[in-house]
Backbone as a ProteinNet text record, in pm:
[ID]
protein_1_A
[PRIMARY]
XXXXXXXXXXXXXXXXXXXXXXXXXXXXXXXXXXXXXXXXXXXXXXXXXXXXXXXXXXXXXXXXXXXXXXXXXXXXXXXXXXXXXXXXXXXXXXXXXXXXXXXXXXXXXXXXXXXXXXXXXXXXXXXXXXXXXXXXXXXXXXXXXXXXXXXXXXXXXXXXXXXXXXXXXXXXXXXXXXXXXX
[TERTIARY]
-2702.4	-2841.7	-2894.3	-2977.7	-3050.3	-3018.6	-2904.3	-2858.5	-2934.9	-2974.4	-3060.5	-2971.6	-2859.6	-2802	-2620.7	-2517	-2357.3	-2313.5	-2249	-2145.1	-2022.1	-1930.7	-1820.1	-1694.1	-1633.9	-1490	-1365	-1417.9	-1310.6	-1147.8	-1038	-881.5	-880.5	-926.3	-967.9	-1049.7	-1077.9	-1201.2	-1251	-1164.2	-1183.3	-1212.2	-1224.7	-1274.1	-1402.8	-1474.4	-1638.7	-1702.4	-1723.4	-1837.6	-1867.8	-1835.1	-1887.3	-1931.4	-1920.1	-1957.6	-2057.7	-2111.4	-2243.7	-2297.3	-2248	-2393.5	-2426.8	-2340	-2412.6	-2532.9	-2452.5	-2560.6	-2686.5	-2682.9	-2783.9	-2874.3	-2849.5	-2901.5	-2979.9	-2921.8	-3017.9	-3115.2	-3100.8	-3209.9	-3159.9	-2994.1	-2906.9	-2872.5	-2913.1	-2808.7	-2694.5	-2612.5	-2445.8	-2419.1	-2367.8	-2314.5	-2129.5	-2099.7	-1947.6	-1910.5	-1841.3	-1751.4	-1605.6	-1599.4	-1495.3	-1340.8	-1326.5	-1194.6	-1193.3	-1271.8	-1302	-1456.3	-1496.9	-1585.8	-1564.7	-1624.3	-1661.1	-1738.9	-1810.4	-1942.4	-2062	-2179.7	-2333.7	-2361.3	-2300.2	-2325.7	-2429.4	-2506.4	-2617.1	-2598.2	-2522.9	-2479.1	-2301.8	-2255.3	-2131.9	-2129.7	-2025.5	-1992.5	-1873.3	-1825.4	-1661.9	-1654.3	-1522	-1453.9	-1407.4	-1411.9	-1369.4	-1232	-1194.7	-1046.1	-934.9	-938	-881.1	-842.5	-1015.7	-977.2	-974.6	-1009.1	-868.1	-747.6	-701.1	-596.2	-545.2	-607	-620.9	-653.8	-755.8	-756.6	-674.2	-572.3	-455.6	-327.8	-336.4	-248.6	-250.8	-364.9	-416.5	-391.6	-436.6	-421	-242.4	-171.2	-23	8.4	-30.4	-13.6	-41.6	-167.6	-207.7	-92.8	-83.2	-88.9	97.3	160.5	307.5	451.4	375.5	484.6	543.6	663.1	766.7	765.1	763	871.9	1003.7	1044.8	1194.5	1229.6	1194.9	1239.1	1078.7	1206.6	1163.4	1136.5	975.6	957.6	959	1001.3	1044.1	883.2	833.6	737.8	754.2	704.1	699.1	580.8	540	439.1	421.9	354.8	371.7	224.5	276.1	196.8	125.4	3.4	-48.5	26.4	-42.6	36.3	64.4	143.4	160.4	29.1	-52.3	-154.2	-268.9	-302.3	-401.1	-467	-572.1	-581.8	-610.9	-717.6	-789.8	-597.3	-526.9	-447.6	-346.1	-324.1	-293.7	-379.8	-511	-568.2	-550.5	-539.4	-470	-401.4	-292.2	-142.1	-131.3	-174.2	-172.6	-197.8	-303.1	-394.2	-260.8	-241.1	-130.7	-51.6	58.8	169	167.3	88	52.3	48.3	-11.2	-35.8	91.5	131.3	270	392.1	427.5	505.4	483.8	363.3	320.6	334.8	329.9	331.5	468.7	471.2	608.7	613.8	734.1	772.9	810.4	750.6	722.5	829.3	842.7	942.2	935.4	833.3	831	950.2	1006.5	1113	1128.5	1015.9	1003.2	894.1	837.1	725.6	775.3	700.9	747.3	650.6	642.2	527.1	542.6	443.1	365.5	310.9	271.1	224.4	110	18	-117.8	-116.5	17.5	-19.8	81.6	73.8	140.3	261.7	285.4	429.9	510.6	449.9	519.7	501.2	435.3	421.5	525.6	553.8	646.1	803.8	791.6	930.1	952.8	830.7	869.4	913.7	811.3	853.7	977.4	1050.5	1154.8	1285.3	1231.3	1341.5	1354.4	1247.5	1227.9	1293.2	1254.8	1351.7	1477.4	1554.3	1657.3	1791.5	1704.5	1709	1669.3	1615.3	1594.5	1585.8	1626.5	1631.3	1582.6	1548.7	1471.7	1333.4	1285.5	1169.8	1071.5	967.5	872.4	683.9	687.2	535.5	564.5	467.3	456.3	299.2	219	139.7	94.7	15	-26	-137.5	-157.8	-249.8	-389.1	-313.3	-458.9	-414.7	-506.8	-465.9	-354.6	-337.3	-268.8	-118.4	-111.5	5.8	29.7	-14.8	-7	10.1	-27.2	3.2	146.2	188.9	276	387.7	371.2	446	427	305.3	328.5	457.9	437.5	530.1	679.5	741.4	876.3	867.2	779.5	862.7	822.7	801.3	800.9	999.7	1054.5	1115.7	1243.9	1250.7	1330.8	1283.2	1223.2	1202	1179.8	1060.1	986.8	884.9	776.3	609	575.1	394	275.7	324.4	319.5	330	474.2	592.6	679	691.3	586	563.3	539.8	572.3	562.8	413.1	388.5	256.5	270.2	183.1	116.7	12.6	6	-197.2	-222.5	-318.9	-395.2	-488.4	-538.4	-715.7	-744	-865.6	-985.5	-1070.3	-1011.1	-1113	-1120.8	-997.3	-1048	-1015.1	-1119.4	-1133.5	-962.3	-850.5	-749.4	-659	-710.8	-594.9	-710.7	-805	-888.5	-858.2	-823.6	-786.2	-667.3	-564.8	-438.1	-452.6	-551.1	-581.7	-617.3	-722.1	-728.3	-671.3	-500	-440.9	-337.3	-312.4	-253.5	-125.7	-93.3	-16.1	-10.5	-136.5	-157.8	-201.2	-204.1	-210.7	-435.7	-420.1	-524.7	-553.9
3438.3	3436.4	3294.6	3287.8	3166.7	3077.2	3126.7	3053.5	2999.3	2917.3	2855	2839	2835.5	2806.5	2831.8	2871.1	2837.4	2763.4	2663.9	2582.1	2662.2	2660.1	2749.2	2635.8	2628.2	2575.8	2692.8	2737.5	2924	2838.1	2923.3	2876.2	2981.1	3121.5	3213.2	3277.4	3171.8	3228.1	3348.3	3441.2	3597.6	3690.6	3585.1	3656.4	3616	3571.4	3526.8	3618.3	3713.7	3778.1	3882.4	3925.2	4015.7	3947	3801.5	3708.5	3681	3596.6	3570.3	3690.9	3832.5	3939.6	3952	3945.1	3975.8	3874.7	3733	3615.3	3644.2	3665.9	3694.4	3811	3963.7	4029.4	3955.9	3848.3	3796.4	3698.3	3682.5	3565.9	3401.5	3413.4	3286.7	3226.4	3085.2	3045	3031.5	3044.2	3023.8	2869.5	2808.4	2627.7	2657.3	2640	2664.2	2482.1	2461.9	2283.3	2308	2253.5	2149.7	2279.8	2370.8	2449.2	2545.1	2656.4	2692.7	2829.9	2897.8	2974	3144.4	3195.9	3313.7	3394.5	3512	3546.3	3459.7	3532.8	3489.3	3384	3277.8	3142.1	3109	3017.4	2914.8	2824.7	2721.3	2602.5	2612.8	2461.8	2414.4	2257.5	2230.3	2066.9	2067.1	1990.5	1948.8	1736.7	1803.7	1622.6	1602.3	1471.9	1442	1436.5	1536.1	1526.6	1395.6	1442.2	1354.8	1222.4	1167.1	989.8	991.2	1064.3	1029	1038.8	1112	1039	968	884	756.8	639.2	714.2	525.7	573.4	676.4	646.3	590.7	578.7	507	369.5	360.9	232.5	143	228.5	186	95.7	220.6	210.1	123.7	107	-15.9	-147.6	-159.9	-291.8	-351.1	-261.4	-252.7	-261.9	-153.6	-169.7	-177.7	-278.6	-316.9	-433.2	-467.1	-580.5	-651	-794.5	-877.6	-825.1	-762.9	-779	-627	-559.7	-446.8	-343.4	-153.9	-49.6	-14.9	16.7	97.7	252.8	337.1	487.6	558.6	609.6	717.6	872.7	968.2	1073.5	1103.7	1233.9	1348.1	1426.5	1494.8	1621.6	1742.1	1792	1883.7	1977.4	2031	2154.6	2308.5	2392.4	2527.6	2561.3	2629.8	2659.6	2710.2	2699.2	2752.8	2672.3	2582.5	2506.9	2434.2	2473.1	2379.1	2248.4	2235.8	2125.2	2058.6	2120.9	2016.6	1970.3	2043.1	2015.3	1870.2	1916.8	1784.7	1645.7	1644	1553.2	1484.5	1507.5	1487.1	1439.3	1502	1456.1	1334.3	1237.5	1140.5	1045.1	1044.3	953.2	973.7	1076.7	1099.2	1012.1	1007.6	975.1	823.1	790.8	612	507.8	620.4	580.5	568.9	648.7	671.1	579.6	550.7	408.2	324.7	277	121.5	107.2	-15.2	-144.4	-145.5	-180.7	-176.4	-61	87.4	228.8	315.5	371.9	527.6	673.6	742.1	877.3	937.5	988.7	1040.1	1175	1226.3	1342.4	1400.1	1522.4	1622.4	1711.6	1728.4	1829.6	1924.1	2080.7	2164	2135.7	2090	2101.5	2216.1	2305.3	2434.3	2450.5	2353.6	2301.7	2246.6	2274.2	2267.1	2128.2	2081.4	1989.1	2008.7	2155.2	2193.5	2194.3	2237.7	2183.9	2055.9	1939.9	1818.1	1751.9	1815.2	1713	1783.4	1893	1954	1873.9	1854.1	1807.2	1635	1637.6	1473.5	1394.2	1523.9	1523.3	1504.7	1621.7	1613.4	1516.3	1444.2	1339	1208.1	1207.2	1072.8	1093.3	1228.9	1285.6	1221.9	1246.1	1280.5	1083.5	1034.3	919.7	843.9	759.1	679.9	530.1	516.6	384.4	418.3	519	569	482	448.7	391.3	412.1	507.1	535.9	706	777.2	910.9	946.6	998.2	1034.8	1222.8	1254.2	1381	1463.4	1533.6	1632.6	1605.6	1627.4	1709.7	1634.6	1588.5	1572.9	1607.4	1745.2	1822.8	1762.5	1742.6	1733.2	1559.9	1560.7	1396.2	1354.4	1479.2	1437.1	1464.5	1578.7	1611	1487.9	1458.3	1320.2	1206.2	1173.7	1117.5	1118.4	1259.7	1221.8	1259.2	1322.4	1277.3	1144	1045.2	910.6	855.4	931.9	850.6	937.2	1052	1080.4	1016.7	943.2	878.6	773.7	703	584.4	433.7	525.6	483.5	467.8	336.8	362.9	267.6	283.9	204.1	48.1	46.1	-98.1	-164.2	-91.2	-149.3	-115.7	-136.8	-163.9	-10.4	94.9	209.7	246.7	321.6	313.2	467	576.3	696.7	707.2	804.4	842.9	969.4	1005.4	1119.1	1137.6	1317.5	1345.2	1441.3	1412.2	1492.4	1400.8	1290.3	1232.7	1290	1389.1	1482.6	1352.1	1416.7	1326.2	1317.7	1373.2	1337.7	1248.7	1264	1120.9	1066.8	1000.7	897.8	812	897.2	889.6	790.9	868.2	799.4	689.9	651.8	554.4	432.5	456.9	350.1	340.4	425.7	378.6	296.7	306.5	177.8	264.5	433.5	492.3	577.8	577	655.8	507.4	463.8	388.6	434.2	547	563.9	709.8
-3343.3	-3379.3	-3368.9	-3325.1	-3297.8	-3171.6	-3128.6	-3002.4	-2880.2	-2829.2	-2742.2	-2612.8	-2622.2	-2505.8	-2518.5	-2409.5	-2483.4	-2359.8	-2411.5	-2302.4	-2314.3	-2227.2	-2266.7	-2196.4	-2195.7	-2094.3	-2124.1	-2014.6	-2061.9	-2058.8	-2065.6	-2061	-1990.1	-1940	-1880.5	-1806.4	-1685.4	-1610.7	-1589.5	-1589.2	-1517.7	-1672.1	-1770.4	-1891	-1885.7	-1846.1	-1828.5	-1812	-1735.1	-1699.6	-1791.6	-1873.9	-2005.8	-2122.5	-2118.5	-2218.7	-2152.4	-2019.6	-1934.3	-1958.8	-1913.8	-1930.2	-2058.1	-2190.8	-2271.3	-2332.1	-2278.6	-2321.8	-2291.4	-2139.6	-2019.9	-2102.6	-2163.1	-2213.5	-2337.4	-2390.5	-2499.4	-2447.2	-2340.2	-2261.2	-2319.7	-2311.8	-2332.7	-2228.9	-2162.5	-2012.5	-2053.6	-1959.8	-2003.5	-1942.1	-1969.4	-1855.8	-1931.1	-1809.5	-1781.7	-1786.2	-1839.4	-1868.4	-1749.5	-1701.9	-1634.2	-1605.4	-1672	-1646.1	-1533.2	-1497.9	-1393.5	-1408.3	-1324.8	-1308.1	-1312.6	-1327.4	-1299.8	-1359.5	-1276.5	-1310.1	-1269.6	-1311.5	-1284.7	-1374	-1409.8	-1466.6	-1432.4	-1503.6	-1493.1	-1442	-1466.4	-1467.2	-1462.1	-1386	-1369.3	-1379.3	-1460.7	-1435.3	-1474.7	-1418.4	-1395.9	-1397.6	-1462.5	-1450.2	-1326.1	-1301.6	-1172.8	-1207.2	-1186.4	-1259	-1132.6	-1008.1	-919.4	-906.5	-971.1	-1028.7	-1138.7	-1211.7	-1335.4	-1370	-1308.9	-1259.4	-1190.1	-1081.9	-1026.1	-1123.2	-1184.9	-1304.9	-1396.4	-1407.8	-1490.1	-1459.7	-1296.1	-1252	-1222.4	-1223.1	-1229.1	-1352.7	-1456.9	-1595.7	-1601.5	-1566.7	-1548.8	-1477.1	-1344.5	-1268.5	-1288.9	-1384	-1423	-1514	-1600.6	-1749.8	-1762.8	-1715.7	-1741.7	-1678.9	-1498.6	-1493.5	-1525.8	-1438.3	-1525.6	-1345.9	-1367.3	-1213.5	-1246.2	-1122.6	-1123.6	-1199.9	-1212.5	-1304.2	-1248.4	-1266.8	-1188.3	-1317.1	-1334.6	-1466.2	-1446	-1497.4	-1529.8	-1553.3	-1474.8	-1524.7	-1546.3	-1580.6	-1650.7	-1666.8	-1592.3	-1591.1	-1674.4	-1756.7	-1815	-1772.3	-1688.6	-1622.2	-1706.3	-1667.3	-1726.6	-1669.8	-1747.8	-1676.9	-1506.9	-1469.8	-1334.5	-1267.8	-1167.9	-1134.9	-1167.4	-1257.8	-1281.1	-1179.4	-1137.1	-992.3	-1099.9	-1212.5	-1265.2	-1339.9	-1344.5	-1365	-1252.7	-1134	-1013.5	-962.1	-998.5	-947.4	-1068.6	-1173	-1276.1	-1255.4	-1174.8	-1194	-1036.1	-943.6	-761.3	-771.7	-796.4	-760.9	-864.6	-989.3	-1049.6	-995.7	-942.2	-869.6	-720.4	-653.9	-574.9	-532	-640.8	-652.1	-760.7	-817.2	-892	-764.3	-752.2	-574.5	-479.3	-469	-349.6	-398.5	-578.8	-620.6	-595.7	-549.8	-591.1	-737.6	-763.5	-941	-991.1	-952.4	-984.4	-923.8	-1045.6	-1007.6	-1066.3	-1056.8	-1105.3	-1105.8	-1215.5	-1252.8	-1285.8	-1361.1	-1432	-1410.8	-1343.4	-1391.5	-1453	-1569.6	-1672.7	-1673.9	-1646.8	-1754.7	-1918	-1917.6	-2125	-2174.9	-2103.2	-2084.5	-2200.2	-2158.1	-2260.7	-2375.9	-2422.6	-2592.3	-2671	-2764.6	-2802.7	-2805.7	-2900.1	-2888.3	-2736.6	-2596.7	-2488.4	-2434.9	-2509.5	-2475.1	-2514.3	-2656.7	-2735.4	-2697.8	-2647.1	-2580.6	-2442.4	-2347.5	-2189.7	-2231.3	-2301.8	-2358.4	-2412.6	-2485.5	-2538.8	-2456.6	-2352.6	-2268.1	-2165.4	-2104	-2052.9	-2090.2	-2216.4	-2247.3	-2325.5	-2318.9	-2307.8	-2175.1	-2057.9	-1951.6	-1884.5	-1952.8	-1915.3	-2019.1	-2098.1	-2196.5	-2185	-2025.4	-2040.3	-1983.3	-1963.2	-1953.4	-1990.2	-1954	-1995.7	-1999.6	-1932.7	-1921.4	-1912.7	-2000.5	-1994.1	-1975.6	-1870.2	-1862.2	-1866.4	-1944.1	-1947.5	-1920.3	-1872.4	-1771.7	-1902.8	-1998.2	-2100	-2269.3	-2374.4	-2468.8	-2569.1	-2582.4	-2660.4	-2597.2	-2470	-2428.5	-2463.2	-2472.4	-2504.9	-2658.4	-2735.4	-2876.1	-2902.3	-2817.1	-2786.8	-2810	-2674.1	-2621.1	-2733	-2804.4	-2887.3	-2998.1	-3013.8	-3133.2	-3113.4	-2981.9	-2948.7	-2926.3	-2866.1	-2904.9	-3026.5	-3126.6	-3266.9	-3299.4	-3239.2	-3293.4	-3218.8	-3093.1	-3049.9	-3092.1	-3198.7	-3215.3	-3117.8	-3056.5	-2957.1	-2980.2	-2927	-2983.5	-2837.4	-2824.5	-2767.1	-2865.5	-2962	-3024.3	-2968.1	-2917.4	-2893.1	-2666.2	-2652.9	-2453.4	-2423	-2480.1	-2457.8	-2405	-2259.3	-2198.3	-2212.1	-2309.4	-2298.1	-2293.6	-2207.4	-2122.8	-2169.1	-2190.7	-2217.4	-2096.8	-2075.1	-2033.9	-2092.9	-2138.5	-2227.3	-2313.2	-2422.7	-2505.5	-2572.3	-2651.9	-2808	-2894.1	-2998.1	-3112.5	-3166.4	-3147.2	-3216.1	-3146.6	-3022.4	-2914.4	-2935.7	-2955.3	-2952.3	-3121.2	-3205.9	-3314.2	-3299.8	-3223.1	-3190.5	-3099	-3002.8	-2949.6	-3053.6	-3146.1	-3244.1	-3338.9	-3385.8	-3457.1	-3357.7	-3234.4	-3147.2	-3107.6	-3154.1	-3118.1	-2994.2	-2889.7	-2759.1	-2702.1	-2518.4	-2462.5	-2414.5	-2358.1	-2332.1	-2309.1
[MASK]
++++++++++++++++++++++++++++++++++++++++++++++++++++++++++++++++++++++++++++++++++++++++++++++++++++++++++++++++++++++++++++++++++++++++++++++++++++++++++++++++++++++++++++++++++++++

């Protein structure tokens, strides 16, 4: 009631179109956010998801290598099929692989949620113990990752480089307590 307008960012595109008609029956536009489409939408906008992950490799490139020493990176992918996290993860993969200094080690599925962030994360520096940069498709996965390296007694305050994408208020949170990189 009272609704003027709904933004939506489905996790389910092909669930849209019975939510647009009924909006549509109330004389509501629908604007679809950044995950994907379907149905008679109004509006679309999307992240440039591609360079952001380019200025996260960038970030990484500026930011954490060493002279003389191969720093360890680590992916943590969104679900299988994601094109918007396919495109996340290409553009850092990509420019991590071409830098000098750089060695991608690990793509992990996180499978969206913290609980598979802090599992791919886990196993990552399981699996690699001098690991040094973990980058992640999407926030959740990154809080994820946060807090397996609080549980290997690992942090951002001690050289540790973790990336986030999205900008939720709780990795931004963790950005200004000095425990997420960006």
């Amino acid at each position: 009631q009272g609704v003027s307008a709904l933004i939506i960012t489905p996790v389910q595109p092909d669930a849209l179109p019975a939510t647009i008609e009924a909006a549509h029956e109330a004389k509501i536009p629908v604007v679809i956010g950044d995950i994907g489409t379907a149905g008679d939408f109004d509006a679309y906008i999307q992240s440039n998801n591609r360079d952001g992950g380019a200025l996260a490799a960038k970030y990484v490139i500026d930011n954490a290598g060493e002279a003389g020493k191969t720093v360890k990176a680590g992916v943590i992918e969104l679900h299988a099929g994601s094109v918007v996290g396919e495109e996340r993860v290409s553009e850092f993969k990509t420019a991590i692989e071409a830098a000098d200094g750089f060695e991608l080690v690990a793509s992990l599925d996180g499978n969206d949620t913290v609980e598979g962030g802090f599992q791919a994360a886990t196993d990552m520096l399981s699996a690699n113990p001098d690991l040094s940069v973990i980058y992640a498709g999407n926030d959740a996965s990154a809080i994820g990752a946060q807090r397996a390296l609080e549980s290997a007694g690992k942090s951002v305050a001690d050289g540790f480089t973790l990336i986030g994408f999205d900008g939720s208020d709780d990795a931004l949170a963790l950005i200004k307590e000095g425990k997420m990189s960006a």
